[in-house]
Coordinates of C-alpha atoms and ligand atoms in Angstrom, one line a residue:
Chain A
M586 CA 57.4 73.6 121.0
P587 CA 55.1 75.0 123.6
S588 CA 56.5 77.7 125.9
L589 CA 59.0 76.0 128.1
P590 CA 59.0 78.9 130.7
D591 CA 55.2 78.4 131.0
L592 CA 55.7 74.7 131.5
Q593 CA 58.9 74.6 133.6
F594 CA 59.9 77.9 135.1
I595 CA 58.2 77.3 138.5
A596 CA 60.0 73.9 138.8
A597 CA 63.4 75.5 137.8
R598 CA 62.8 78.3 140.3
A599 CA 62.1 75.7 143.0
S600 CA 65.4 73.8 142.1
L601 CA 67.4 77.0 142.4
L602 CA 65.9 77.7 145.8
D603 CA 66.6 74.2 146.9
L604 CA 70.3 74.6 145.9
A605 CA 70.5 78.0 147.6
S606 CA 69.0 76.8 150.8
F607 CA 71.3 73.7 150.8
L608 CA 74.3 76.0 150.6
D609 CA 72.9 78.1 153.4
R610 CA 72.2 75.0 155.5
V611 CA 75.6 73.5 155.2
Q612 CA 77.2 76.9 156.0
R613 CA 75.0 77.4 159.0
H614 CA 76.0 74.0 160.4
G615 CA 79.7 74.6 159.6
Q616 CA 79.9 71.9 157.0
D617 CA 80.8 73.9 153.9
G618 CA 84.4 72.7 154.0
D619 CA 83.4 69.3 152.7
Y620 CA 85.2 68.5 149.4
R621 CA 81.9 67.9 147.7
L622 CA 80.8 71.5 148.5
E623 CA 84.1 72.7 147.0
A624 CA 83.2 70.7 143.8
L625 CA 79.8 72.2 143.8
R626 CA 81.2 75.7 144.1
E627 CA 83.6 75.0 141.2
A628 CA 80.7 73.8 139.0
L629 CA 78.4 76.8 139.8
P630 CA 80.0 79.3 137.3
I631 CA 79.0 76.9 134.5
L632 CA 75.4 77.6 135.4
L633 CA 75.9 81.3 134.7
S634 CA 77.9 80.7 131.5
T635 CA 76.1 81.5 128.2
G636 CA 77.3 78.7 126.1
P637 CA 75.2 75.5 125.4
H638 CA 75.6 72.1 127.1
R639 CA 75.7 73.4 130.7
A640 CA 74.4 70.1 132.0
R641 CA 77.1 68.2 130.2
R642 CA 79.8 70.6 131.4
I643 CA 78.6 70.4 135.0
L644 CA 78.7 66.6 134.8
E645 CA 82.3 66.7 133.4
S646 CA 83.3 69.1 136.2
L647 CA 81.9 66.6 138.8
S648 CA 83.7 63.6 137.2
D649 CA 86.9 61.8 138.0
Q650 CA 89.2 62.8 135.2
S651 CA 91.9 60.2 135.8
Q652 CA 92.3 57.5 133.2
E653 CA 93.9 54.4 134.7
P654 CA 91.9 51.7 136.6
I655 CA 92.4 52.0 140.4
P656 CA 94.3 49.2 142.1
A657 CA 91.3 47.9 144.0
A658 CA 87.8 48.9 144.8
T659 CA 87.7 49.8 148.5
I660 CA 84.1 51.0 148.6
Q661 CA 81.1 50.1 146.5
G662 CA 79.2 53.4 146.3
A663 CA 79.9 56.8 144.7
L664 CA 79.7 60.1 146.5
G665 CA 79.0 62.5 143.6
A666 CA 82.3 64.4 143.2
P667 CA 85.8 63.2 142.8
K668 CA 88.1 63.5 145.8
K669 CA 91.2 65.5 144.8
E670 CA 94.6 64.1 145.8
P671 CA 96.1 66.4 148.5
K672 CA 98.7 68.6 146.9
I673 CA 102.3 67.8 147.8
S674 CA 104.1 71.1 148.6
Chain B
M492 CA 50.1 53.7 124.7
R493 CA 52.5 50.8 124.6
Y494 CA 56.1 50.6 125.8
I495 CA 58.9 48.2 126.6
E496 CA 60.6 48.3 130.0
P497 CA 64.1 47.1 128.8
H498 CA 65.8 47.3 132.2
G499 CA 63.8 46.5 135.4
H500 CA 64.9 44.5 138.4
M501 CA 61.5 42.9 139.0
V502 CA 62.7 40.5 141.7
S503 CA 62.8 43.6 143.9
R504 CA 59.3 44.8 143.0
T505 CA 55.8 43.8 144.2
T506 CA 53.1 42.3 142.2
D507 CA 51.3 45.7 142.5
D508 CA 54.1 47.1 140.3
Y509 CA 53.5 44.4 137.7
A510 CA 49.8 45.4 137.6
A511 CA 50.6 49.1 137.4
M512 CA 53.1 48.6 134.6
V513 CA 50.8 46.5 132.5
T514 CA 48.0 48.9 133.1
A515 CA 50.2 51.7 131.8
G516 CA 50.9 49.8 128.6
C517 CA 54.0 47.8 129.3
A518 CA 54.4 45.1 126.6
A519 CA 57.5 43.3 127.9
V520 CA 60.1 43.6 130.7
C521 CA 63.7 42.7 130.6
E522 CA 65.6 42.0 133.8
P523 CA 69.4 42.2 133.8
A524 CA 71.2 40.3 136.6
F525 CA 72.5 42.8 139.3
W526 CA 73.6 43.4 142.8
A527 CA 71.2 42.2 145.5
G528 CA 72.1 45.0 147.9
Y529 CA 74.5 42.7 149.7
D530 CA 77.5 40.6 148.6
R531 CA 76.7 36.9 148.0
K532 CA 79.1 34.6 149.7
N533 CA 79.5 31.9 147.0
A534 CA 78.4 30.9 143.5
H535 CA 75.4 28.9 144.9
G536 CA 73.7 32.2 145.8
F537 CA 74.1 33.3 142.2
Y538 CA 72.9 29.9 140.8
D539 CA 69.6 30.4 142.8
Y540 CA 69.3 33.9 141.6
F541 CA 69.8 32.8 138.0
L542 CA 67.0 30.3 138.5
Q543 CA 64.8 33.0 139.9
L544 CA 65.5 35.1 136.8
T545 CA 65.0 32.3 134.3
E546 CA 62.2 30.3 135.9
Y547 CA 60.3 31.9 138.7
E548 CA 60.1 35.5 137.7
P549 CA 58.8 34.8 134.1
R550 CA 56.0 32.8 135.7
R551 CA 55.2 35.7 138.1
A552 CA 55.2 38.2 135.2
A553 CA 53.0 35.8 133.1
K554 CA 50.3 36.1 135.7
Y555 CA 50.1 39.8 134.6
H556 CA 50.3 38.8 130.9
L557 CA 53.7 40.4 130.7
P558 CA 56.5 38.7 128.7
H559 CA 59.7 38.6 130.9
Y560 CA 63.2 38.3 129.6
T561 CA 66.5 38.3 131.4
W562 CA 70.3 38.8 131.1
L563 CA 72.9 36.9 133.0
C564 CA 76.3 37.9 134.6
I565 CA 78.0 38.7 137.9
N566 CA 77.6 42.4 138.3
P567 CA 80.7 44.7 138.8
K568 CA 80.0 45.4 142.4
E569 CA 80.7 41.8 143.3
S570 CA 83.5 41.4 140.7
E571 CA 86.4 42.6 143.0
D572 CA 86.6 38.9 144.3
T573 CA 87.8 37.4 141.0
A574 CA 87.7 33.8 142.3
L575 CA 84.0 34.2 143.1
A576 CA 83.5 35.9 139.7
D577 CA 85.2 33.0 137.9
D578 CA 82.9 30.5 139.6
V579 CA 79.8 32.5 138.7
I580 CA 80.9 33.0 135.1
A581 CA 81.4 29.2 134.8
L582 CA 77.7 28.7 135.6
I583 CA 76.5 30.9 132.8
P584 CA 77.1 28.9 129.5
D585 CA 74.6 26.2 130.5
L586 CA 72.0 28.8 131.5
L587 CA 72.2 30.6 128.1
A588 CA 69.9 27.9 126.8
K589 CA 67.0 29.1 129.0
P590 CA 64.3 30.4 126.7
N591 CA 64.0 33.9 128.3
V592 CA 67.8 34.7 128.3
L593 CA 68.7 37.6 125.9
G594 CA 72.4 37.9 126.5
I595 CA 75.2 38.9 129.0
G596 CA 74.4 41.7 131.4
E597 CA 74.5 44.0 133.1
I598 CA 78.2 43.7 133.1
G599 CA 80.5 46.8 133.3
L600 CA 82.4 48.7 135.9
N601 CA 81.5 50.2 139.3
K602 CA 84.6 51.8 140.9
N603 CA 86.8 51.3 137.8
S604 CA 89.2 48.9 139.5
R605 CA 91.6 46.5 137.8
N606 CA 89.7 43.4 139.0
E607 CA 86.4 44.8 137.8
L608 CA 88.0 45.4 134.4
L609 CA 89.4 41.9 134.3
I610 CA 86.0 40.4 135.0
L611 CA 84.4 42.7 132.4
E612 CA 86.8 41.3 129.9
K613 CA 85.9 37.7 130.9
H614 CA 82.3 38.5 130.3
L615 CA 83.0 40.0 127.0
Q616 CA 84.9 36.9 126.0
L617 CA 81.9 34.8 127.1
A618 CA 79.6 37.0 124.9
A619 CA 81.9 36.7 122.0
D620 CA 82.3 32.9 122.3
H621 CA 78.5 32.4 122.5
D622 CA 77.5 35.2 120.1
Q623 CA 75.4 37.0 122.7
L624 CA 74.0 40.5 122.9
V625 CA 75.6 42.6 125.7
L626 CA 74.1 45.0 128.2
V627 CA 76.6 47.2 130.0
H628 CA 76.1 49.1 133.3
T629 CA 78.2 52.2 133.6
P630 CA 79.4 53.5 137.0
H631 CA 77.6 56.0 139.1
L632 CA 78.1 59.8 139.5
E633 CA 81.8 60.8 139.5
D634 CA 83.0 57.5 138.3
K635 CA 80.8 57.3 135.1
L636 CA 82.9 59.3 132.7
K637 CA 86.1 57.4 133.4
G638 CA 84.3 54.1 133.5
T639 CA 82.5 54.6 130.2
R640 CA 85.8 55.4 128.5
L641 CA 87.4 52.2 130.0
I642 CA 84.4 50.1 129.0
L643 CA 84.2 51.4 125.4
D644 CA 87.9 50.7 124.9
A645 CA 87.6 47.2 126.5
I646 CA 84.7 46.2 124.2
Q647 CA 86.5 47.5 121.1
N648 CA 89.4 45.1 121.8
F649 CA 86.9 42.3 120.9
S650 CA 86.6 42.6 117.2
T651 CA 83.7 40.1 117.0
L652 CA 81.5 42.1 119.4
R653 CA 79.8 44.4 116.9
P654 CA 78.8 47.8 118.6
E655 CA 75.2 47.6 117.3
R656 CA 74.8 44.4 119.5
V657 CA 76.0 46.2 122.6
I658 CA 73.9 48.7 124.7
I659 CA 75.7 51.0 127.1
D660 CA 73.2 51.8 129.8
H661 CA 72.8 54.7 132.3
V662 CA 74.3 57.3 129.9
E663 CA 74.0 60.9 130.8
E664 CA 74.8 64.1 128.9
H665 CA 78.6 63.7 129.2
T666 CA 78.7 60.0 128.1
A667 CA 75.8 59.6 125.6
P668 CA 77.8 61.2 122.7
L669 CA 80.9 59.0 123.5
V670 CA 78.7 55.9 123.2
L671 CA 76.6 56.8 120.2
D672 CA 79.6 58.2 118.2
R673 CA 81.2 54.8 118.4
G674 CA 78.1 53.0 117.0
F675 CA 76.9 51.5 120.3
W676 CA 73.3 51.7 121.6
A677 CA 72.7 54.0 124.6
G678 CA 70.3 53.4 127.5
I679 CA 69.0 56.4 129.4
T680 CA 67.9 55.5 132.9
L681 CA 65.2 57.5 134.6
Y682 CA 66.2 57.5 138.2
P683 CA 65.0 60.1 140.6
E684 CA 68.4 61.5 141.7
S685 CA 71.5 59.7 140.6
K686 CA 70.8 59.3 136.8
A687 CA 68.5 61.2 134.4
T688 CA 65.1 62.8 135.0
P689 CA 62.4 62.6 132.3
N690 CA 63.1 66.2 131.2
R691 CA 66.9 65.5 130.8
A692 CA 66.1 62.3 129.0
I693 CA 64.0 64.2 126.4
D694 CA 66.8 66.8 126.2
M695 CA 69.2 64.0 125.3
L696 CA 66.9 62.8 122.5
E697 CA 66.8 66.4 121.2
L698 CA 70.6 66.8 121.4
Y699 CA 71.8 63.4 120.3
G700 CA 69.1 62.1 118.0
H701 CA 66.5 59.4 118.2
Q702 CA 68.5 56.5 116.8
N703 CA 70.0 53.7 119.0
I704 CA 68.6 55.0 122.3
W705 CA 66.2 53.4 124.7
L706 CA 64.7 54.6 128.0
N707 CA 64.4 52.5 131.1
S708 CA 63.5 52.9 134.7
A709 CA 66.0 50.4 136.1
C710 CA 63.5 50.0 138.9
D711 CA 65.0 48.0 141.8
W712 CA 65.0 47.9 145.6
G713 CA 66.4 51.4 145.7
H714 CA 64.7 54.8 145.3
S715 CA 63.3 54.2 141.8
D716 CA 60.0 54.3 139.9
P717 CA 58.7 51.3 137.8
L718 CA 56.5 53.8 135.9
A719 CA 59.3 56.2 135.0
V720 CA 59.1 55.3 131.3
P721 CA 55.3 56.0 130.8
R722 CA 55.7 59.1 133.0
T723 CA 58.3 60.3 130.6
A724 CA 55.8 59.8 127.8
L725 CA 53.6 62.3 129.5
Q726 CA 56.4 64.8 129.6
M727 CA 57.0 64.2 125.9
R728 CA 53.3 65.1 125.3
H729 CA 53.7 68.3 127.4
R730 CA 56.6 69.2 125.0
G731 CA 54.4 68.7 122.0
Y732 CA 55.7 65.3 120.8
D733 CA 53.0 63.1 119.2
A734 CA 52.1 59.5 119.8
T735 CA 54.0 58.3 116.8
F736 CA 57.2 59.8 118.2
I737 CA 56.6 58.4 121.7
D738 CA 55.9 54.9 120.2
R739 CA 59.1 55.1 118.2
I740 CA 61.3 55.9 121.3
L741 CA 59.5 53.8 124.0
Y742 CA 58.5 50.8 121.9
Q743 CA 60.1 50.5 118.5
N744 CA 63.6 51.4 119.5
P745 CA 64.0 48.8 122.3
L746 CA 62.2 46.3 120.0
E747 CA 64.8 47.0 117.3
F748 CA 67.7 46.3 119.6
L749 CA 66.2 43.4 121.5
S750 CA 65.0 41.6 118.4
Q751 CA 68.6 41.0 117.4
N752 CA 68.0 38.0 119.6
P753 CA 65.3 36.0 117.8
R754 CA 64.0 34.9 121.2
F755 CA 62.6 38.3 121.8
K756 CA 59.1 38.2 120.3
L757 CA 56.1 40.3 121.1
Ligands
ZN189 ZN1 70.3 47.6 136.6

């Protein structure tokens, strides 16, 4: 295997900067309360973990973990992170 | 280099795309029936689309010396209206005789609703009754993991649908092992943002093996790249994989799955 850092480090560095500037941008415009940002913040520690399968674990973290079919489809698209049910206190 | 594009929505592409694909080494394209970007109002709209897939598009592809095959169904995005879906499914048996039809697809789930699941089961019954290959679309983003689990369970309720005759498409790192461990084929879709990149696709080959996996571009009217498969071959070369390996993944693997229908000949 050729040196992956030689091949891909610059691209990975650019991805990291893109993510950082996105977090700055949504904060600057007062939008970091969006539930998708919350989901992103929950997934970020997986990036720093040392175990393998970080991509898989991030995908699982951003997945709807319910098991039953929903009663009816009310939209056709997907938004990238599951919307958590509001907690009943 | 030669490759098969096993999942491309060519009705949405220009003739320039046909020329570029063939120039890059495309040996055949397979086009599953899908959502047109809007909901069709009645079954007549689908009948016309099925004629486009089985008559017009193969003629357009032939002008570029490209064999064109197709799969028929009503896609899950339009399956919430079960009366419409029943009307469309009723059209399909007669059209299975068309010479470029490979099977039922791309069926599956979109938002994982009860009606979508009901219509998925009706398609699976159709495939079982007519001994057809099956191509399955898995949901997008946050819905994929749940949908993949529901789909795998639904298929395994049909004992005559053998997993080696079913491909579960759009797998990612969290669903590929679920699919492969149960003996199904897995399709990795190279889509700029919402599915897999070339690098992640190659990672999945390294993680989950080279058997029973194909790569596709799923190029359609959305943000997608009809040359995503040959571009991934270039990334494989960068990582040190040789031409034999690339041929195995991009040509031999889809050939192996698709040849289960004797109509698929290159
Ligand atoms: Zn598709």
